[in-house]
Amino acid sequence: MATFLYKLGRLSFRRRHFVALIWVALLTLAGVGAASAPAAGNSSFSIPGTEAQKAFDLLEQRFPGTSADGATARVVFKAPSGEKMTDPGNKATVQETVKELSDGSEVVRVTDPYRAKAVSKDGTIAYAQVSYKVSGMELDDAAKDALKDSAQDAREAGLTVEIGGDALQAVPHTGSSEIIGIAVAAVVLVITFGSLVAAGLPLLTALIGVGIGVSAITGLASALDLGSTTSTLAMMIGLAVGIDYALFIVSRYRAELAEGREREEAAGRAAGTAGSAVVFAGLTVVIALVGLSVVNIPMLTKMGIAAAGTVAIAVLIALTMVPALLGYAGRKVKPMGEKGKLLGRAKKQDKPAKPNLGTRWASFVVRRPVAVLLLGVIGLGAAAVPATSLELGLPDDGSQPVSTTQRRAYDLLSEGFGPGFNGPLMVVVDAKDSDDPKAVFTETGDAIKGLKDVVTVTPAQPNKAGDTATITVIPGSKPSSVTTENLVHGIRDAGAGIKADTDANVLVTGSTAMNIDVSEKLNDALVPYLVLVVGLAFLLLIVVFRSILVPLKAALGFLLSVMAALGAVVAVFQWGWLSGLMGVEQTGPVMSMMPIFMVGVVFGLAMDYEVFLVTRMREAYVHGENPAQAVVTGFRHGARVVTAAAVIMMAVFAGFIGSSESMVKMIGFGLAIAVFFDAFVVRMAIVPAVLALLGRKAWWLPRWLDRALPNVDVEGEGLRTRTGRGDEDREPARV
């Protein structure tokens, strides 16, 4: 591995014009493809194998032309103080609004509040429901403007009017904080390298890699049904790993220059050593992201594969374009310890240089491993305590900021009709195999009325064939409550009894039931996913470190950091701690996808720092140092760079906290705090403490396994005999 990458690095350095041209051409091609591709519509959300999805599919089959996946809007009216919605003037205003809404070309139907009995008991609140032919993201601007204009006309007549539903769904934006994250990364790079040129290389290559990845996703979004969150996630992870991978290559290049090697030779050795770590670190991230497909939720699978593709591009760019740009930079990239004009050149000193902070910290940990280990584990354990109160759910209008019309409509409906009105359950009764469908419909409705927490059960609405009917159930509790979840299970249990008696299938669907099914599906998939991803990465790390205990320690450390990060997410987004600082206007359940998504992404990123830091220790140990010295050596060479990489990754992830989409905001915060815990507590404290306690046992490997494993030479042992001047090194054209 190291020899191949060494040759690739030298080839890229020498043929830099050709390498740069290839990547620029790929960026241009991806950009043109993105610009010419049709605009992507709203990505479909399906959860194969769940009852809610089966009911939804049955509705499309038995009730054709009803646009079951079309956008909806609830126009909510509230009468002025002291008036009723049934007053003649207010009633005339509402009916005029309903008439205006019905004129839209994409409108399927509009319900009249007075005919549909959609007026609250106290008469102060009413709503009209608008159904459209297309989804919210596909709804044209003219239809949205007509909806807003109709509401405004009613407001001018004296009514309070708000609009809920997904008809006004907007493409989420990340805000200026994303740019701030990149700016922080730039400052950290300048401080680390002391040179604008050296600092600019990781930023430039990361932006090119993200540009190619996101442009490719945009170009394929319509064909592959990719949502906006997919490209945002790819950008988030691609930027973070792209900067970090390039940072490690450039840092090793400067270290090789400091040892007196020529620039082409230094580029080759940097690619052969640090590049090997980049390859395996990238592989762990890719495994974790692609492994999300085991959950069998298409949206999550697409997000994972798209982000994994961007990570793969970041690895390839780090191995080829970074050496090429180092060739262009020439002497503007200084050897390690020699700073450019920006921060002043290092002064030569006769006395030995003072040990750096990484060396001093590692020496302290080696002397006090038990105290450091206990402090780290107890600290992470305390941070993980809130995770024991984790509640899962999916966002609805109730999680929107209070400044939005969707949130205000949600609150008005809760005020007028009860909290459960915002999460109605749709019961689909398939009586095709029953002898008396009408009797089955009646029996089902009666059974549901006898359950707890049921406020309203509408009469069954059969299809034209009379073999299938829908029943709407209004719970007494809000959609995200445990009580509503129990009601869904209660209806399904009652349906099982009806099926046994009549051969009719009773299915529960609707957004609330979908959310419940998603949460259960994700919970069921978490353990298999952990086994698959951690198992594959464990095997990979055995090959990299040629040890059993080091990969085991890496996996256990990851579990500590991810639990602590989940605890922080619960504290902020569910409990409301520091919610104002994070821009969280409404607390509530943590997104259902968050635990399994964090497990996947954080595991991949955690292994990045494990590989980058511990390979330096392994390299020192292989070259003859004792275990304690190897730990200190690894920190002397790697701590500064790993610290810079972690700060950069945290800054990039934190930049997405400013997103208008709650899922992106939560992911940005969760990944940023997870990187902090993993890099600075687990990898910088717990890992060296454990290695110091284990000593030589840390690097133990059974002889039979040592013979069976391939030698990937991550430490670059095969490069030690190379002088960088021989003819043997002048054959990169074979690569």
XYZ file of C-alpha atoms in Angstrom:
735
model
C 0.000 0.000 0.000
C 2.663 2.521 1.056
C 4.831 1.792 -1.991
C 1.932 2.143 -4.411
C 0.812 5.430 -2.866
C 4.437 6.640 -2.792
C 4.667 6.163 -6.534
C 1.251 7.741 -7.046
C 2.296 10.782 -5.010
C 5.507 11.259 -7.002
C 3.663 10.772 -10.268
C 1.081 13.390 -9.271
C 3.826 15.813 -8.198
C 5.740 15.382 -11.471
C 2.696 15.314 -13.772
C 0.882 18.068 -11.889
C -0.446 19.787 -15.024
C -2.139 16.571 -16.139
C -3.565 15.795 -12.673
C -4.894 19.320 -12.162
C -6.465 19.273 -15.620
C -8.296 16.012 -14.866
C -9.828 17.333 -11.643
C -10.775 20.689 -13.153
C -12.371 18.847 -16.076
C -14.349 16.645 -13.667
C -15.509 19.714 -11.730
C -16.577 21.418 -14.956
C -18.371 18.313 -16.201
C -20.225 17.895 -12.898
C -21.142 21.586 -12.852
C -22.512 21.485 -16.393
C -24.484 18.351 -15.547
C -25.977 19.992 -12.478
C -26.913 23.131 -14.399
C -28.561 21.250 -17.260
C -30.347 18.610 -15.160
C -34.093 19.000 -14.535
C -35.035 20.485 -11.192
C -35.569 17.874 -8.520
C -39.017 17.583 -7.013
C -39.869 16.669 -3.474
C -38.133 13.420 -2.592
C -40.539 10.634 -1.754
C -40.485 9.200 1.740
C -41.291 5.539 2.066
C -40.624 2.911 4.702
C -40.989 -0.493 3.013
C -42.414 -3.288 5.107
C -44.262 -1.111 7.614
C -48.025 -1.117 8.096
C -48.296 2.633 7.465
C -46.604 2.237 4.075
C -48.775 -0.756 3.137
C -51.894 1.286 3.931
C -50.611 4.217 1.884
C -49.942 1.933 -1.098
C -53.398 0.395 -0.725
C -54.994 3.859 -0.796
C -53.312 4.677 -4.097
C -54.557 1.372 -5.527
C -58.159 1.430 -4.235
C -58.766 5.209 -4.367
C -57.258 6.223 -7.733
C -57.119 9.914 -8.575
C -57.231 11.101 -4.979
C -53.618 12.390 -5.081
C -52.735 10.730 -1.815
C -49.196 12.137 -2.032
C -50.307 15.623 -3.054
C -49.662 18.727 -0.989
C -52.217 19.920 1.531
C -52.833 23.246 3.216
C -54.983 24.019 6.217
C -56.152 27.621 6.139
C -57.069 28.370 9.755
C -59.366 31.289 10.602
C -59.873 32.885 14.012
C -62.613 35.415 14.701
C -61.823 38.772 16.335
C -62.276 38.992 20.090
C -65.941 38.813 21.071
C -67.059 37.461 17.689
C -67.826 34.003 16.277
C -66.859 32.411 13.009
C -70.578 31.769 12.456
C -71.357 35.481 12.405
C -72.685 36.460 8.948
C -69.801 38.776 8.061
C -67.086 36.315 9.089
C -68.904 33.446 7.384
C -69.125 35.420 4.141
C -65.391 36.188 4.285
C -64.500 32.500 4.776
C -66.771 31.347 1.944
C -65.266 33.974 -0.375
C -61.792 32.702 0.547
C -62.867 29.109 -0.166
C -64.150 30.200 -3.565
C -60.863 31.931 -4.403
C -58.849 28.879 -3.350
C -60.965 26.560 -5.539
C -60.002 28.447 -8.702
C -56.393 27.174 -8.746
C -55.420 24.887 -11.625
C -53.481 22.515 -9.309
C -56.208 22.386 -6.658
C -58.095 19.087 -6.327
C -60.655 20.203 -3.745
C -61.281 22.707 -0.956
C -63.492 21.859 2.033
C -66.022 24.412 3.243
C -65.663 24.678 7.061
C -69.407 25.073 7.542
C -70.374 22.036 5.460
C -67.560 19.892 6.802
C -68.325 20.890 10.410
C -64.784 22.255 10.740
C -65.707 24.930 13.271
C -64.603 24.681 16.909
C -67.184 24.135 19.643
C -66.826 27.676 20.943
C -67.249 28.986 17.385
C -64.060 31.077 17.390
C -61.845 28.959 15.073
C -62.514 27.269 11.724
C -60.358 25.786 8.987
C -60.572 24.973 5.283
C -58.439 22.158 3.890
C -56.942 22.556 0.408
C -55.722 19.466 -1.482
C -53.382 19.752 -4.471
C -52.478 17.444 -7.347
C -48.714 17.691 -6.786
C -46.378 17.620 -3.773
C -45.329 20.720 -1.869
C -41.902 20.957 -3.530
C -43.496 20.577 -6.985
C -46.193 23.183 -6.373
C -45.561 26.172 -8.632
C -45.059 29.667 -7.267
C -48.362 30.897 -8.711
C -50.323 28.384 -6.619
C -48.399 29.329 -3.460
C -48.930 33.034 -4.159
C -52.658 32.468 -4.680
C -52.818 30.663 -1.316
C -51.031 33.516 0.453
C -53.100 36.181 -1.313
C -56.383 34.519 -0.316
C -55.253 34.428 3.314
C -54.210 38.069 3.140
C -57.606 39.102 1.780
C -59.270 37.412 4.767
C -56.872 39.150 7.157
C -57.793 42.519 5.685
C -61.415 41.667 6.417
C -60.526 41.444 10.127
C -59.858 37.715 10.652
C -56.685 36.097 11.979
C -55.540 33.690 9.240
C -52.613 31.230 9.305
C -51.636 28.458 6.889
C -50.415 25.013 7.931
C -49.545 21.877 5.983
C -46.801 21.228 3.445
C -48.095 23.415 0.587
C -45.791 26.264 1.644
C -42.836 23.947 2.156
C -39.621 25.804 1.336
C -36.151 24.598 0.390
C -34.085 24.766 3.591
C -31.163 27.153 3.801
C -28.050 26.931 5.965
C -27.471 30.632 6.459
C -24.228 32.558 6.826
C -22.958 30.366 9.668
C -21.791 27.792 7.104
C -19.413 30.423 5.670
C -18.269 31.258 9.207
C -17.355 27.586 9.691
C -15.157 27.639 6.586
C -13.599 30.929 7.734
C -12.713 29.374 11.109
C -11.155 26.426 9.272
C -9.056 28.859 7.220
C -7.806 30.648 10.358
C -6.865 27.331 12.011
C -4.959 26.256 8.890
C -3.036 29.543 8.750
C -2.068 29.209 12.428
C -1.080 25.567 11.915
C 1.069 26.127 8.834
C 2.065 29.785 9.240
C 1.610 30.268 5.507
C -1.317 31.361 3.382
C -0.240 29.095 0.540
C 0.044 25.966 2.694
C -3.228 26.825 4.444
C -4.991 27.403 1.148
C -4.174 23.945 -0.268
C -6.541 21.933 1.994
C -9.314 24.495 1.546
C -8.960 24.555 -2.232
C -8.882 20.778 -2.645
C -11.798 20.295 -0.223
C -13.928 22.839 -2.098
C -13.130 21.167 -5.419
C -14.047 17.743 -4.033
C -17.289 19.030 -2.498
C -18.057 20.894 -5.728
C -17.753 17.680 -7.734
C -19.746 15.630 -5.229
C -22.599 18.089 -4.680
C -22.842 18.913 -8.391
C -23.095 15.214 -9.196
C -25.835 14.800 -6.570
C -27.702 17.812 -7.970
C -27.431 16.458 -11.509
C -28.800 13.064 -10.428
C -31.362 14.392 -7.934
C -34.336 14.199 -10.287
C -33.447 10.787 -11.725
C -32.639 9.194 -8.357
C -35.266 11.049 -6.280
C -32.728 12.745 -4.000
C -33.920 15.363 -1.512
C -32.250 18.632 -0.535
C -30.986 17.134 2.730
C -28.875 14.663 0.732
C -26.697 17.348 -0.841
C -26.484 19.272 2.459
C -25.203 16.190 4.274
C -22.714 15.445 1.488
C -21.452 19.032 1.666
C -21.150 18.878 5.457
C -19.154 15.645 5.591
C -17.244 16.274 2.346
C -15.923 19.628 3.555
C -14.893 18.254 6.935
C -13.028 15.163 5.738
C -11.701 16.892 2.603
C -9.933 19.562 4.655
C -8.697 17.042 7.215
C -7.307 14.550 4.704
C -5.437 17.249 2.794
C -4.195 18.685 6.103
C -2.549 15.374 7.030
C -0.853 15.017 3.643
C 0.518 18.585 3.691
C 1.684 18.231 7.307
C 3.576 15.016 6.553
C 5.060 16.651 3.439
C 6.447 19.495 5.577
C 7.844 16.959 8.065
C 9.619 15.106 5.253
C 11.069 18.399 3.983
C 12.369 19.123 7.487
C 14.305 15.833 7.334
C 16.163 17.131 4.273
C 14.382 15.313 1.442
C 13.814 16.774 -1.988
C 10.299 18.055 -2.673
C 9.248 15.313 -5.087
C 10.553 12.655 -2.744
C 8.808 14.337 0.201
C 5.515 14.392 -1.704
C 5.864 10.694 -2.467
C 6.652 9.776 1.118
C 3.806 11.925 2.416
C 1.397 10.086 0.117
C 2.889 6.715 1.093
C 2.637 7.231 4.869
C -0.041 9.801 5.690
C -1.812 8.795 2.469
C -2.123 5.222 3.725
C -3.804 6.508 6.873
C -6.115 8.636 4.709
C -7.149 5.587 2.678
C -8.070 3.491 5.695
C -9.696 6.385 7.532
C -11.770 7.093 4.441
C -12.704 3.418 4.168
C -14.102 3.409 7.714
C -16.237 6.473 6.946
C -17.481 4.919 3.702
C -18.320 1.637 5.450
C -20.280 3.495 8.127
C -22.226 5.600 5.608
C -22.991 2.823 3.129
C -23.983 0.609 6.059
C -26.998 2.873 6.613
C -28.658 0.882 3.818
C -29.308 -1.986 6.266
C -32.081 0.129 7.828
C -34.042 -0.228 4.572
C -35.336 3.337 4.520
C -34.641 4.526 0.948
C -34.110 8.172 1.921
C -31.515 7.251 4.546
C -29.808 4.843 2.145
C -29.500 7.534 -0.539
C -28.155 10.050 1.963
C -25.509 7.591 3.140
C -24.375 6.503 -0.326
C -24.225 10.086 -1.620
C -22.147 11.212 1.373
C -19.903 8.143 0.996
C -19.281 9.065 -2.636
C -18.193 12.548 -1.584
C -15.815 11.038 0.998
C -14.321 8.767 -1.683
C -13.715 11.815 -3.883
C -12.025 13.567 -0.931
C -9.658 10.601 -0.516
C -8.739 10.538 -4.222
C -8.127 14.282 -4.278
C -5.925 14.078 -1.172
C -3.797 11.365 -2.807
C -3.428 13.018 -6.212
C -4.360 16.696 -6.369
C -2.673 17.659 -3.088
C 0.755 16.391 -4.282
C 0.123 18.130 -7.612
C -0.605 21.450 -5.923
C 2.449 20.998 -3.709
C 4.419 20.839 -6.955
C 2.917 24.145 -8.048
C 3.562 25.745 -4.635
C 7.270 24.930 -4.691
C 9.270 26.695 -1.993
C 6.230 28.622 -0.754
C 5.404 25.594 1.423
C 8.071 25.572 4.112
C 9.534 22.617 6.013
C 8.132 21.807 9.436
C 9.377 24.310 12.032
C 10.125 26.983 9.457
C 7.336 29.525 9.099
C 6.747 31.864 6.244
C 6.732 35.646 6.231
C 3.137 35.728 7.519
C 4.080 34.731 11.077
C 7.806 35.341 10.831
C 10.618 32.885 10.136
C 11.721 30.608 12.941
C 14.936 31.706 14.598
C 17.744 29.235 14.874
C 18.633 28.390 18.432
C 21.740 26.740 19.797
C 19.943 25.039 22.667
C 17.459 22.194 22.052
C 13.919 23.228 21.199
C 11.369 23.094 24.000
C 9.081 20.018 23.767
C 5.787 20.906 22.120
C 2.449 20.776 23.909
C 1.601 17.358 22.449
C 4.812 15.884 23.827
C 4.277 17.401 27.272
C 0.657 16.189 27.399
C 1.513 12.648 26.292
C 4.323 12.481 28.873
C 1.858 13.513 31.580
C -0.694 10.882 30.491
C 1.970 8.160 30.422
C 2.924 9.084 34.003
C -0.706 9.264 35.265
C -2.668 6.871 33.031
C -5.183 5.675 35.662
C -6.201 9.182 36.746
C -6.589 10.390 33.150
C -8.542 7.278 32.161
C -10.961 7.552 35.098
C -11.489 11.287 34.583
C -12.221 10.814 30.870
C -14.618 7.903 31.335
C -16.498 9.569 34.225
C -16.781 12.836 32.290
C -18.203 11.171 29.192
C -20.482 9.061 31.346
C -21.905 12.194 32.963
C -22.463 13.798 29.553
C -24.279 10.644 28.414
C -26.808 10.685 31.298
C -29.462 12.716 29.381
C -29.468 10.009 26.682
C -31.374 7.781 29.114
C -34.372 10.109 28.613
C -34.171 9.972 24.806
C -37.531 10.355 23.054
C -37.716 9.809 19.302
C -40.039 11.322 16.727
C -40.161 13.131 13.398
C -40.676 16.885 13.049
C -44.052 18.385 12.214
C -45.397 21.935 12.138
C -45.297 21.950 15.931
C -41.488 21.957 15.796
C -41.372 24.978 13.483
C -40.237 28.370 14.833
C -43.060 30.403 16.380
C -42.452 33.088 13.765
C -43.764 30.870 10.932
C -47.359 30.749 9.787
C -47.223 26.923 9.867
C -46.453 26.943 13.593
C -49.145 29.538 14.344
C -51.699 27.495 12.381
C -50.680 24.412 14.380
C -51.235 26.277 17.653
C -54.628 27.639 16.534
C -55.834 24.155 15.593
C -54.694 22.815 18.974
C -56.528 25.649 20.695
C -59.772 25.134 18.797
C -59.933 21.381 18.281
C -57.477 19.839 20.762
C -53.801 18.801 20.482
C -54.589 15.534 18.709
C -56.212 17.327 15.782
C -52.769 18.073 14.318
C -52.004 14.369 14.091
C -55.095 12.559 12.776
C -54.865 8.825 12.203
C -56.199 7.334 8.995
C -57.546 3.816 9.358
C -57.846 1.885 6.088
C -60.227 -1.083 6.157
C -59.653 -3.607 3.361
C -62.818 -5.745 3.305
C -62.321 -7.190 -0.177
C -62.248 -10.747 1.185
C -65.116 -10.172 3.614
C -68.722 -11.338 3.054
C -70.277 -8.095 4.353
C -67.935 -5.059 3.893
C -70.440 -2.529 5.263
C -70.818 -4.460 8.490
C -67.018 -4.655 8.789
C -66.709 -0.868 8.360
C -69.288 -0.303 11.113
C -67.691 -2.871 13.431
C -64.273 -1.271 12.967
C -65.570 2.213 13.773
C -67.338 0.958 16.899
C -64.223 -0.886 18.072
C -62.089 2.257 17.701
C -64.627 4.389 19.605
C -64.191 2.116 22.603
C -60.442 2.774 22.866
C -58.832 5.261 25.248
C -57.713 8.725 24.070
C -60.116 8.778 21.099
C -61.893 12.122 20.617
C -63.539 11.697 17.227
C -64.154 8.814 14.812
C -65.583 9.840 11.441
C -68.024 7.569 9.554
C -66.379 5.175 7.114
C -65.828 6.563 3.611
C -65.917 3.621 1.127
C -64.438 3.659 -2.367
C -66.518 3.200 -5.530
C -66.142 -0.571 -5.417
C -67.373 -0.610 -1.827
C -64.654 -3.021 -0.705
C -62.326 -0.534 1.023
C -63.030 2.393 3.344
C -61.145 5.048 5.262
C -61.919 6.140 8.826
C -60.330 9.249 10.352
C -59.507 9.088 14.067
C -58.672 12.206 16.101
C -56.622 11.379 19.209
C -56.882 13.350 22.402
C -53.106 13.784 22.734
C -50.531 15.555 20.592
C -48.949 13.595 17.707
C -45.555 13.060 19.379
C -46.933 11.777 22.715
C -46.579 8.261 24.093
C -50.367 8.185 24.556
C -50.938 8.621 20.823
C -48.393 5.886 20.111
C -50.294 3.562 22.440
C -53.513 4.412 20.604
C -51.984 3.422 17.266
C -50.962 0.063 18.732
C -54.412 -0.290 20.292
C -56.136 0.190 16.916
C -53.812 -2.365 15.340
C -54.527 -4.863 18.104
C -58.266 -4.354 17.579
C -57.712 -4.819 13.843
C -56.079 -8.196 14.462
C -59.260 -9.370 16.187
C -61.450 -8.058 13.356
C -59.302 -9.887 10.805
C -59.684 -13.142 12.715
C -63.488 -12.753 12.640
C -64.106 -11.260 9.187
C -60.914 -11.732 7.053
C -60.739 -7.929 6.685
C -57.428 -6.094 7.076
C -57.376 -2.992 9.276
C -54.342 -0.768 8.651
C -53.328 2.508 10.316
C -51.474 5.211 8.381
C -51.076 8.986 8.284
C -48.068 11.097 9.234
C -48.323 10.227 12.926
C -48.450 6.484 12.270
C -45.613 6.867 9.753
C -43.468 8.571 12.416
C -44.169 5.799 14.913
C -43.295 3.107 12.374
C -40.081 4.894 11.384
C -38.969 5.129 15.017
C -39.647 1.443 15.624
C -37.920 0.421 12.408
C -34.836 2.462 13.278
C -34.736 1.058 16.814
C -34.963 -2.486 15.477
C -32.172 -1.820 12.960
C -29.735 -0.193 15.397
C -28.183 -3.370 16.810
C -27.730 -5.126 13.410
C -26.262 -1.906 12.048
C -23.809 -1.624 14.937
C -22.746 -5.235 14.496
C -22.226 -4.808 10.759
C -20.406 -1.470 10.763
C -18.339 -1.925 13.908
C -17.553 -5.497 12.895
C -16.291 -4.576 9.423
C -14.309 -1.612 10.728
C -12.875 -3.765 13.536
C -11.539 -6.218 10.949
C -10.154 -3.353 8.890
C -8.361 -1.863 11.895
C -6.862 -5.253 12.778
C -5.242 -5.174 9.336
C -4.081 -1.575 9.814
C -2.677 -1.865 13.361
C -1.908 -5.613 13.387
C -3.363 -5.799 16.885
C -6.485 -7.079 18.614
C -6.665 -4.769 21.608
C -6.069 -1.479 19.775
C -9.125 -1.888 17.483
C -11.183 -3.122 20.460
C -10.184 -0.062 22.451
C -11.057 2.142 19.456
C -14.562 0.661 19.232
C -15.233 0.999 22.974
C -14.005 4.587 22.933
C -16.366 5.322 20.069
C -19.323 4.023 22.085
C -18.409 6.415 24.899
C -18.184 9.435 22.613
C -21.394 8.695 20.693
C -23.408 8.176 23.886
C -22.053 11.432 25.308
C -22.935 13.217 22.053
C -26.472 11.798 22.139
C -26.765 13.020 25.713
C -25.802 16.517 24.584
C -28.375 16.389 21.765
C -31.107 15.387 24.235
C -30.079 18.157 26.641
C -30.277 20.863 23.946
C -33.049 19.767 21.595
C -35.305 17.833 23.995
C -34.677 19.442 27.380
C -33.946 22.921 26.044
C -30.540 23.558 27.661
C -28.766 26.363 25.747
C -31.541 26.127 23.141
C -31.575 29.895 22.653
C -27.869 29.907 21.871
C -28.365 27.137 19.313
C -31.388 28.805 17.712
C -33.779 26.041 18.840
C -37.134 27.772 19.254
C -39.153 24.636 19.988
C -37.946 21.633 21.959
C -39.393 18.195 21.419
C -38.475 14.597 20.615
C -35.117 13.933 18.990
C -35.383 13.053 15.321
C -35.896 9.308 14.858
C -32.988 9.017 12.441
C -30.532 10.818 14.723
C -29.218 7.900 16.856
C -28.507 5.519 13.997
C -27.232 8.329 11.793
C -24.882 9.586 14.502
C -23.648 6.056 15.123
C -22.733 5.718 11.460
C -21.126 9.078 10.833
C -19.441 9.513 14.230
C -17.974 6.024 14.053
C -16.393 6.800 10.700
C -15.017 10.141 11.870
C -13.815 8.686 15.186
C -11.792 6.098 13.326
C -10.194 8.938 11.321
C -8.471 10.293 14.422
C -7.713 6.803 15.684
C -5.954 5.932 12.431
C -4.097 9.241 12.081
C -2.852 9.340 15.679
C -2.226 5.687 16.446
C -0.490 4.897 13.138
C 2.209 7.376 14.199
C 2.542 5.453 17.480
C 2.576 2.153 15.630
C 5.214 3.511 13.273
C 7.460 4.523 16.193
C 6.911 1.162 17.927
C 7.727 -0.819 14.780
C 10.902 1.224 14.373
C 12.207 0.168 17.802
C 10.798 2.478 20.469
C 9.267 1.066 23.650
C 5.468 1.416 24.040
C 5.595 4.471 26.322
C 8.075 6.274 24.065
C 5.951 5.390 21.027
C 2.919 7.065 22.608
C 4.920 10.255 23.220
C 6.406 10.153 19.716
C 2.983 9.728 18.176
C 1.749 12.803 20.019
C 4.868 14.810 19.203
C 4.264 14.330 15.487
C 0.483 14.027 15.370
C -1.192 15.897 18.238
C -0.910 19.380 16.702
C -2.270 18.222 13.362
C -5.061 16.091 14.879
C -6.063 19.036 17.086
C -6.202 21.336 14.073
C -8.176 18.738 12.117
C -10.690 18.306 14.948
C -11.183 22.061 15.371
C -11.692 22.406 11.616
C -14.211 19.574 11.516
C -16.083 21.005 14.497
C -16.185 24.426 12.827
C -17.538 23.008 9.581
C -20.230 20.958 11.326
C -21.159 23.815 13.672
C -21.671 26.008 10.611
C -24.755 23.972 9.754
C -26.427 24.752 13.095
C -27.750 27.868 11.361
C -29.828 25.788 8.944
C -33.564 26.434 8.753
C -34.238 22.674 8.660
C -34.375 21.079 12.084
C -32.805 17.823 10.884
C -29.733 19.585 9.462
C -29.441 21.789 12.559
C -29.558 18.763 14.858
C -27.074 16.791 12.750
C -24.664 19.748 12.655
C -24.725 20.169 16.432
C -24.579 16.428 17.126
C -21.577 15.832 14.877
C -19.717 18.911 16.151
C -20.070 17.908 19.812
C -19.290 14.274 18.966
C -16.020 15.285 17.284
C -15.139 17.337 20.379
C -15.760 14.405 22.726
C -14.033 11.861 20.516
C -10.977 13.867 19.479
C -10.154 15.645 22.730
C -11.413 13.221 25.372
C -11.256 9.763 23.804
C -8.352 9.973 21.335
C -6.258 12.587 23.186
C -6.773 11.291 26.735
C -8.336 7.840 27.015
C -6.410 6.266 24.109
C -2.883 7.153 25.318
C -3.853 6.234 28.884
C -5.037 2.784 27.805
C -1.976 2.224 25.605
C 0.306 3.226 28.465
C -1.411 0.750 30.776
C -1.335 -2.081 28.215
C 2.299 -1.587 27.200
C 3.497 -4.201 24.699
C 0.259 -6.152 25.105
C -1.484 -3.439 23.084
C 0.364 -4.578 19.956
C -0.103 -8.312 20.524
C -1.399 -10.387 17.629
C -1.595 -14.212 17.440
C 1.074 -15.604 15.144
C -1.414 -17.514 13.009
C -3.421 -14.339 12.461
C -0.274 -12.341 11.752
C 0.603 -14.805 8.978
C -2.956 -14.752 7.571
C -3.388 -10.980 7.424
C -2.170 -9.022 4.387
C 0.685 -6.600 5.058
C -0.629 -3.195 3.992
C 2.439 -1.368 5.403
C 0.610 1.687 6.699
C 3.760 2.696 8.618
C 5.770 2.998 5.395
C 8.372 0.430 6.451
C 8.934 -0.431 2.794
C 9.972 3.152 2.084
C 12.809 3.242 4.642
C 15.276 1.686 2.216
C 14.513 4.236 -0.492
C 16.878 7.172 -0.988
C 14.594 9.085 -3.317
C 17.374 9.303 -5.964
C 17.542 5.857 -7.407
C 16.225 4.734 -10.767
C 13.815 2.469 -8.938
C 11.878 5.541 -7.883
C 11.711 6.891 -11.418
C 9.107 4.461 -12.698
C 5.814 5.979 -11.595
C 4.371 5.540 -15.058
C 3.518 1.922 -14.138
C 1.020 3.105 -11.497
